[in-house]
């Protein structure tokens, strides 16, 4: 048995394109539907109630596109609104748990750092999961609210003094604590990997949530016998809640390919409340 329907991927904005990038590498035969809630980004500074409501709408929109699987390519949703998956008629995966497992498997000194949005850090999901898998771990969490705006502006170079200075300031507590493993707990952050690497040093293992998630999704699709057997080339549809002229530039940065605005579809995601309940 196989399933040729697409995989749905959503994020609060365009950061989830880094997860889509990893998914396309690991699952080259699969089609995708990507939704970025660009009209309401960021989720990281919203209340838990609002984040849960937004997540339900995002998921319901993807269900309307007849997806076979949903990936919440958003660290904030994965930390705060994972319970919304209970109402879904298809399998679901967030980006937190698999990155935590990888971090626990990688650490040598049991000192693990997490950087993410304020909402993700305040929720504490990463720390709770790390402690579940490795009770003796020392977990250092740092909210980095300026990282997303840096990426959205295209300021990602390790040679940029503003970028490097901002990153060094945020990472100072992690360096002082001596973490040997660092979870990049927001989907935007892998784009800053070179600058983060320069700031924190070569000996710290950086955990990319997108890569961890893509491998886990591939394993689950195989286990559930949901892999596509289509012979024609796979497709990828892009949807947003607000069209921005910066989309092509950001897509090039995050996804590694140019997606022109005429390839991006606008959707009123607020219409999809409660469709799966």
CSV table of N, CA and C in Angstrom, one decimal, residues 140-265:
chain,number,residue,atom,x,y,z
A,140,UNK,N,20.2,24.7,29.8
A,140,UNK,CA,20.2,26.1,29.8
A,140,UNK,C,19.4,26.7,28.6
A,141,UNK,N,18.4,27.4,28.9
A,141,UNK,CA,17.5,27.9,27.9
A,141,UNK,C,17.6,29.4,27.8
A,142,UNK,N,17.6,29.9,26.6
A,142,UNK,CA,17.7,31.4,26.3
A,142,UNK,C,16.8,31.8,25.2
A,143,UNK,N,15.8,32.7,25.5
A,143,UNK,CA,15.0,33.3,24.4
A,143,UNK,C,15.8,34.2,23.6
A,144,UNK,N,15.6,34.2,22.2
A,144,UNK,CA,16.4,35.0,21.3
A,144,UNK,C,15.4,35.7,20.4
A,145,UNK,N,14.6,36.6,20.9
A,145,UNK,CA,13.6,37.3,20.0
A,145,UNK,C,14.1,38.1,18.8
A,146,UNK,N,15.3,38.5,18.8
A,146,UNK,CA,15.8,39.3,17.7
A,146,UNK,C,16.3,38.4,16.5
A,147,UNK,N,16.4,37.1,16.7
A,147,UNK,CA,16.9,36.2,15.6
A,147,UNK,C,16.0,36.2,14.4
A,148,UNK,N,14.7,36.1,14.7
A,148,UNK,CA,13.8,36.0,13.5
A,148,UNK,C,13.8,37.3,12.7
A,149,UNK,N,13.7,38.4,13.3
A,149,UNK,CA,13.8,39.7,12.5
A,149,UNK,C,15.1,39.8,11.7
A,150,UNK,N,16.2,39.3,12.3
A,150,UNK,CA,17.5,39.3,11.5
A,150,UNK,C,17.4,38.5,10.3
A,151,UNK,N,16.8,37.3,10.4
A,151,UNK,CA,16.7,36.4,9.2
A,151,UNK,C,15.7,37.0,8.2
A,152,UNK,N,14.6,37.5,8.7
A,152,UNK,CA,13.6,38.1,7.8
A,152,UNK,C,14.2,39.3,7.0
A,153,UNK,N,15.1,39.9,7.6
A,153,UNK,CA,15.8,41.1,6.9
A,153,UNK,C,16.9,40.6,6.0
A,154,UNK,N,17.3,39.3,6.1
A,154,UNK,CA,18.4,38.8,5.3
A,154,UNK,C,19.7,39.1,6.0
A,155,UNK,N,19.7,39.5,7.2
A,155,UNK,CA,21.0,39.7,7.9
A,155,UNK,C,21.4,38.4,8.6
A,156,UNK,N,22.2,37.6,7.9
A,156,UNK,CA,22.6,36.3,8.4
A,156,UNK,C,24.1,36.0,8.4
A,157,UNK,N,24.8,36.9,7.8
A,157,UNK,CA,26.3,36.6,7.6
A,157,UNK,C,27.0,36.6,8.9
A,158,UNK,N,27.9,35.7,9.0
A,158,UNK,CA,28.8,35.6,10.2
A,158,UNK,C,29.8,36.7,10.2
A,159,UNK,N,30.0,37.4,9.0
A,159,UNK,CA,30.9,38.5,8.9
A,159,UNK,C,30.3,39.9,9.3
A,160,UNK,N,28.9,39.9,9.5
A,160,UNK,CA,28.2,41.1,9.8
A,160,UNK,C,28.3,41.4,11.3
A,161,UNK,N,28.9,42.5,11.6
A,161,UNK,CA,29.1,42.8,13.0
A,161,UNK,C,27.8,42.9,13.9
A,162,UNK,N,26.8,43.4,13.2
A,162,UNK,CA,25.5,43.5,13.9
A,162,UNK,C,25.0,42.1,14.3
A,163,UNK,N,25.0,41.2,13.3
A,163,UNK,CA,24.5,39.8,13.4
A,163,UNK,C,25.4,39.1,14.5
A,164,UNK,N,26.7,39.1,14.3
A,164,UNK,CA,27.6,38.4,15.3
A,164,UNK,C,27.5,39.0,16.7
A,165,UNK,N,27.4,40.3,16.8
A,165,UNK,CA,27.3,40.9,18.1
A,165,UNK,C,26.0,40.5,18.8
A,166,UNK,N,24.9,40.5,18.1
A,166,UNK,CA,23.6,40.1,18.6
A,166,UNK,C,23.6,38.7,19.1
A,167,UNK,N,24.2,37.8,18.3
A,167,UNK,CA,24.2,36.4,18.6
A,167,UNK,C,25.1,36.1,19.8
A,168,UNK,N,26.3,36.8,19.9
A,168,UNK,CA,27.2,36.6,21.0
A,168,UNK,C,26.6,37.1,22.3
A,169,UNK,N,25.8,38.1,22.2
A,169,UNK,CA,25.1,38.6,23.5
A,169,UNK,C,24.1,37.6,24.0
A,170,UNK,N,23.3,37.0,23.1
A,170,UNK,CA,22.3,36.0,23.5
A,170,UNK,C,23.0,34.7,24.0
A,171,UNK,N,24.1,34.3,23.3
A,171,UNK,CA,24.7,33.0,23.6
A,171,UNK,C,25.6,33.0,24.8
A,172,UNK,N,25.9,34.2,25.3
A,172,UNK,CA,26.8,34.3,26.5
A,172,UNK,C,26.5,33.4,27.6
A,173,UNK,N,25.3,33.3,28.1
A,173,UNK,CA,25.0,32.4,29.2
A,173,UNK,C,25.3,30.9,28.9
A,174,UNK,N,25.1,30.5,27.6
A,174,UNK,CA,25.3,29.1,27.2
A,174,UNK,C,26.8,28.8,27.2
A,175,UNK,N,27.6,29.8,26.7
A,175,UNK,CA,29.0,29.6,26.7
A,175,UNK,C,29.6,29.5,28.1
A,176,UNK,N,29.1,30.4,29.0
A,176,UNK,CA,29.5,30.4,30.4
A,176,UNK,C,29.1,29.1,31.0
A,177,UNK,N,28.0,28.5,30.7
A,177,UNK,CA,27.6,27.2,31.3
A,177,UNK,C,28.3,26.0,30.8
A,178,UNK,N,29.0,26.2,29.6
A,178,UNK,CA,29.8,25.1,29.0
A,178,UNK,C,29.0,24.1,28.3
A,179,UNK,N,27.8,24.4,27.7
A,179,UNK,CA,27.1,23.4,27.0
A,179,UNK,C,27.9,22.9,25.8
A,180,UNK,N,27.7,21.6,25.6
A,180,UNK,CA,28.4,21.0,24.5
A,180,UNK,C,27.4,20.6,23.3
A,181,UNK,N,26.1,20.9,23.6
A,181,UNK,CA,25.1,20.6,22.6
A,181,UNK,C,24.1,21.7,22.6
A,182,UNK,N,23.7,22.2,21.4
A,182,UNK,CA,22.7,23.4,21.4
A,182,UNK,C,21.6,23.1,20.4
A,183,UNK,N,20.4,23.1,20.9
A,183,UNK,CA,19.2,22.9,20.0
A,183,UNK,C,18.8,24.3,19.5
A,184,UNK,N,18.8,24.3,18.1
A,184,UNK,CA,18.3,25.5,17.4
A,184,UNK,C,16.8,25.4,17.4
A,185,UNK,N,16.1,26.0,18.4
A,185,UNK,CA,14.7,25.7,18.7
A,185,UNK,C,13.7,26.5,18.0
A,186,UNK,N,14.1,27.2,16.9
A,186,UNK,CA,13.2,27.9,16.0
A,186,UNK,C,13.6,27.6,14.6
A,187,UNK,N,12.7,27.5,13.7
A,187,UNK,CA,13.0,27.1,12.3
A,187,UNK,C,13.8,28.1,11.5
A,188,UNK,N,13.8,29.4,12.0
A,188,UNK,CA,14.6,30.4,11.3
A,188,UNK,C,16.1,30.2,11.6
A,189,UNK,N,16.4,29.6,12.8
A,189,UNK,CA,17.8,29.7,13.3
A,189,UNK,C,18.8,28.9,12.5
A,190,UNK,N,18.5,27.8,11.7
A,190,UNK,CA,19.5,27.2,10.9
A,190,UNK,C,20.2,28.1,9.9
A,191,UNK,N,19.5,29.1,9.5
A,191,UNK,CA,20.1,30.1,8.5
A,191,UNK,C,21.2,30.9,9.2
A,192,UNK,N,21.1,31.0,10.5
A,192,UNK,CA,22.2,31.7,11.2
A,192,UNK,C,23.3,30.8,11.7
A,193,UNK,N,23.3,29.5,11.2
A,193,UNK,CA,24.2,28.5,11.8
A,193,UNK,C,25.7,28.9,11.7
A,194,UNK,N,26.1,29.5,10.6
A,194,UNK,CA,27.5,29.9,10.5
A,194,UNK,C,27.9,30.9,11.6
A,195,UNK,N,27.0,31.9,11.8
A,195,UNK,CA,27.3,33.0,12.8
A,195,UNK,C,27.2,32.4,14.2
A,196,UNK,N,26.2,31.5,14.4
A,196,UNK,CA,26.1,30.8,15.7
A,196,UNK,C,27.4,30.0,16.0
A,197,UNK,N,27.8,29.3,15.0
A,197,UNK,CA,29.0,28.5,15.1
A,197,UNK,C,30.2,29.3,15.4
A,198,UNK,N,30.4,30.5,14.8
A,198,UNK,CA,31.5,31.3,15.1
A,198,UNK,C,31.4,31.9,16.5
A,199,UNK,N,30.2,32.1,17.0
A,199,UNK,CA,30.0,32.7,18.3
A,199,UNK,C,30.3,31.7,19.4
A,200,UNK,N,29.8,30.4,19.2
A,200,UNK,CA,29.8,29.5,20.3
A,200,UNK,C,31.0,28.5,20.2
A,201,UNK,N,31.6,28.4,19.0
A,201,UNK,CA,32.8,27.5,18.9
A,201,UNK,C,32.5,26.3,18.1
A,202,UNK,N,33.6,25.6,17.7
A,202,UNK,CA,33.5,24.5,16.8
A,202,UNK,C,33.1,23.2,17.6
A,203,UNK,N,33.3,23.2,18.9
A,203,UNK,CA,33.2,21.9,19.7
A,203,UNK,C,31.7,21.7,20.1
A,204,UNK,N,30.8,22.7,19.9
A,204,UNK,CA,29.4,22.5,20.3
A,204,UNK,C,28.6,21.9,19.2
A,205,UNK,N,27.9,20.9,19.5
A,205,UNK,CA,27.0,20.2,18.5
A,205,UNK,C,25.8,21.1,18.3
A,206,UNK,N,25.5,21.5,17.1
A,206,UNK,CA,24.3,22.2,16.8
A,206,UNK,C,23.2,21.3,16.3
A,207,UNK,N,22.0,21.3,16.9
A,207,UNK,CA,20.9,20.4,16.5
A,207,UNK,C,19.9,21.2,15.7
A,208,UNK,N,19.8,20.8,14.4
A,208,UNK,CA,18.8,21.4,13.5
A,208,UNK,C,17.5,20.7,13.6
A,209,UNK,N,16.4,21.3,14.0
A,209,UNK,CA,15.1,20.7,14.2
A,209,UNK,C,14.6,20.1,12.9
A,210,UNK,N,14.9,20.8,11.8
A,210,UNK,CA,14.4,20.4,10.5
A,210,UNK,C,14.9,19.1,10.1
A,211,UNK,N,16.2,18.9,10.3
A,211,UNK,CA,16.9,17.6,9.9
A,211,UNK,C,16.4,16.5,10.8
A,212,UNK,N,16.3,16.7,12.1
A,212,UNK,CA,15.8,15.7,13.1
A,212,UNK,C,14.4,15.3,12.7
A,213,UNK,N,13.6,16.3,12.4
A,213,UNK,CA,12.2,16.0,12.1
A,213,UNK,C,12.0,15.3,10.7
A,214,UNK,N,12.8,15.7,9.7
A,214,UNK,CA,12.7,15.0,8.4
A,214,UNK,C,13.0,13.6,8.5
A,215,UNK,N,14.0,13.2,9.2
A,215,UNK,CA,14.4,11.8,9.4
A,215,UNK,C,13.3,11.0,10.1
A,216,UNK,N,12.7,11.6,11.1
A,216,UNK,CA,11.6,11.0,11.9
A,216,UNK,C,10.3,10.8,11.0
A,217,UNK,N,10.0,11.8,10.2
A,217,UNK,CA,8.8,11.7,9.3
A,217,UNK,C,9.0,10.6,8.3
A,218,UNK,N,10.2,10.5,7.7
A,218,UNK,CA,10.5,9.5,6.7
A,218,UNK,C,10.3,8.1,7.4
A,219,UNK,N,10.8,7.9,8.6
A,219,UNK,CA,10.7,6.6,9.3
A,219,UNK,C,9.2,6.3,9.5
A,220,UNK,N,8.4,7.3,9.9
A,220,UNK,CA,7.0,7.0,10.3
A,220,UNK,C,6.2,6.8,9.0
A,221,UNK,N,6.5,7.5,7.9
A,221,UNK,CA,5.7,7.2,6.7
A,221,UNK,C,6.0,5.8,6.2
A,222,UNK,N,7.2,5.4,6.3
A,222,UNK,CA,7.6,4.0,5.9
A,222,UNK,C,6.8,3.0,6.8
A,223,UNK,N,6.8,3.3,8.1
A,223,UNK,CA,6.2,2.4,9.1
A,223,UNK,C,4.7,2.3,8.8
A,224,UNK,N,4.1,3.4,8.5
A,224,UNK,CA,2.6,3.5,8.2
A,224,UNK,C,2.2,3.1,6.8
A,225,UNK,N,3.3,2.8,6.0
A,225,UNK,CA,3.1,2.5,4.6
A,225,UNK,C,2.4,3.6,3.9
A,226,UNK,N,2.8,4.8,4.1
A,226,UNK,CA,2.3,6.0,3.5
A,226,UNK,C,3.2,6.7,2.4
A,227,UNK,N,4.3,6.0,2.1
A,227,UNK,CA,5.2,6.6,1.1
A,227,UNK,C,4.6,6.6,-0.2
A,228,UNK,N,4.8,7.7,-1.0
A,228,UNK,CA,4.3,7.8,-2.3
A,228,UNK,C,5.0,6.9,-3.3
A,229,UNK,N,4.2,6.3,-4.3
A,229,UNK,CA,4.8,5.5,-5.3
A,229,UNK,C,4.6,6.2,-6.7
A,230,UNK,N,4.3,7.4,-6.7
A,230,UNK,CA,4.0,8.2,-7.9
A,230,UNK,C,5.3,8.2,-8.8
A,231,UNK,N,5.1,8.0,-10.1
A,231,UNK,CA,6.3,8.0,-11.0
A,231,UNK,C,6.5,9.4,-11.6
A,232,UNK,N,5.5,10.2,-11.6
A,232,UNK,CA,5.7,11.6,-12.1
A,232,UNK,C,6.4,12.5,-11.0
A,233,UNK,N,7.0,13.6,-11.5
A,233,UNK,CA,7.8,14.4,-10.5
A,233,UNK,C,6.9,15.0,-9.4
A,234,UNK,N,7.4,15.0,-8.2
A,234,UNK,CA,6.6,15.6,-7.1
A,234,UNK,C,6.3,17.1,-7.3
A,235,UNK,N,5.3,17.6,-6.6
A,235,UNK,CA,5.0,19.0,-6.6
A,235,UNK,C,5.1,19.6,-5.3
A,236,UNK,N,5.1,20.9,-5.2
A,236,UNK,CA,5.1,21.7,-4.0
A,236,UNK,C,4.2,22.9,-4.2
A,237,UNK,N,3.2,23.0,-3.4
A,237,UNK,CA,2.3,24.2,-3.5
A,237,UNK,C,2.6,25.1,-2.3
A,238,UNK,N,2.6,26.4,-2.5
A,238,UNK,CA,2.9,27.4,-1.4
A,238,UNK,C,1.7,28.3,-1.2
A,239,UNK,N,1.3,28.4,0.1
A,239,UNK,CA,0.2,29.3,0.5
A,239,UNK,C,0.7,30.1,1.7
A,240,UNK,N,0.1,31.4,1.7
A,240,UNK,CA,0.4,32.3,2.8
A,240,UNK,C,-0.8,33.1,3.1
A,241,UNK,N,-0.9,33.6,4.3
A,241,UNK,CA,-2.0,34.4,4.7
A,241,UNK,C,-1.8,35.9,4.4
A,242,UNK,N,-0.6,36.3,4.0
A,242,UNK,CA,-0.4,37.7,3.5
A,242,UNK,C,0.8,37.6,2.6
A,243,UNK,N,0.6,38.1,1.3
A,243,UNK,CA,1.6,38.1,0.3
A,243,UNK,C,2.6,39.2,0.6
A,244,UNK,N,3.8,38.9,0.7
A,244,UNK,CA,4.9,39.9,0.9
A,244,UNK,C,5.8,39.9,-0.3
A,245,UNK,N,6.3,41.1,-0.7
A,245,UNK,CA,7.2,41.2,-1.8
A,245,UNK,C,8.6,40.6,-1.4
A,246,UNK,N,8.8,40.4,-0.1
A,246,UNK,CA,10.1,39.8,0.3
A,246,UNK,C,10.1,38.3,0.1
A,247,UNK,N,9.0,37.7,-0.2
A,247,UNK,CA,8.9,36.2,-0.3
A,247,UNK,C,10.0,35.6,-1.1
A,248,UNK,N,10.2,36.0,-2.4
A,248,UNK,CA,11.3,35.4,-3.2
A,248,UNK,C,12.6,35.4,-2.5
A,249,UNK,N,13.0,36.6,-1.9
A,249,UNK,CA,14.3,36.7,-1.3
A,249,UNK,C,14.4,35.8,-0.1
A,250,UNK,N,13.3,35.7,0.8
A,250,UNK,CA,13.4,34.9,2.0
A,250,UNK,C,13.4,33.4,1.6
A,251,UNK,N,12.6,33.0,0.6
A,251,UNK,CA,12.5,31.7,0.1
A,251,UNK,C,13.9,31.2,-0.4
A,252,UNK,N,14.6,32.1,-1.1
A,252,UNK,CA,15.9,31.7,-1.6
A,252,UNK,C,16.8,31.5,-0.4
A,253,UNK,N,16.7,32.3,0.6
A,253,UNK,CA,17.6,32.1,1.8
A,253,UNK,C,17.2,30.9,2.6
A,254,UNK,N,15.9,30.6,2.8
A,254,UNK,CA,15.5,29.5,3.7
A,254,UNK,C,15.4,28.2,3.0
A,255,UNK,N,14.9,28.2,1.8
A,255,UNK,CA,14.6,27.0,1.1
A,255,UNK,C,15.7,26.6,0.1
A,256,UNK,N,16.5,27.6,-0.3
A,256,UNK,CA,17.6,27.4,-1.2
A,256,UNK,C,17.2,27.4,-2.7
A,257,UNK,N,15.9,27.9,-2.9
A,257,UNK,CA,15.5,28.1,-4.3
A,257,UNK,C,14.6,29.3,-4.4
A,258,UNK,N,14.5,29.9,-5.5
A,258,UNK,CA,13.7,31.1,-5.7
A,258,UNK,C,12.2,30.7,-6.0
A,259,UNK,N,11.3,31.2,-5.2
A,259,UNK,CA,9.9,31.0,-5.5
A,259,UNK,C,9.2,32.4,-5.7
A,260,UNK,N,8.9,32.7,-6.9
A,260,UNK,CA,8.3,34.0,-7.3
A,260,UNK,C,6.9,34.1,-6.7
A,261,UNK,N,6.5,35.4,-6.5
A,261,UNK,CA,5.2,35.6,-5.9
A,261,UNK,C,4.0,35.0,-6.7
A,262,UNK,N,4.2,34.9,-8.0
A,262,UNK,CA,3.0,34.4,-8.8
A,262,UNK,C,2.9,32.8,-8.6
A,263,UNK,N,3.8,32.2,-7.8
A,263,UNK,CA,3.7,30.8,-7.5
A,263,UNK,C,3.1,30.6,-6.1
A,264,UNK,N,2.9,31.8,-5.4
A,264,UNK,CA,2.4,31.7,-4.0
A,264,UNK,C,0.9,32.1,-4.0
A,265,UNK,N,0.1,31.3,-3.3
A,265,UNK,CA,-1.3,31.5,-3.2
A,265,UNK,C,-1.7,32.1,-1.9
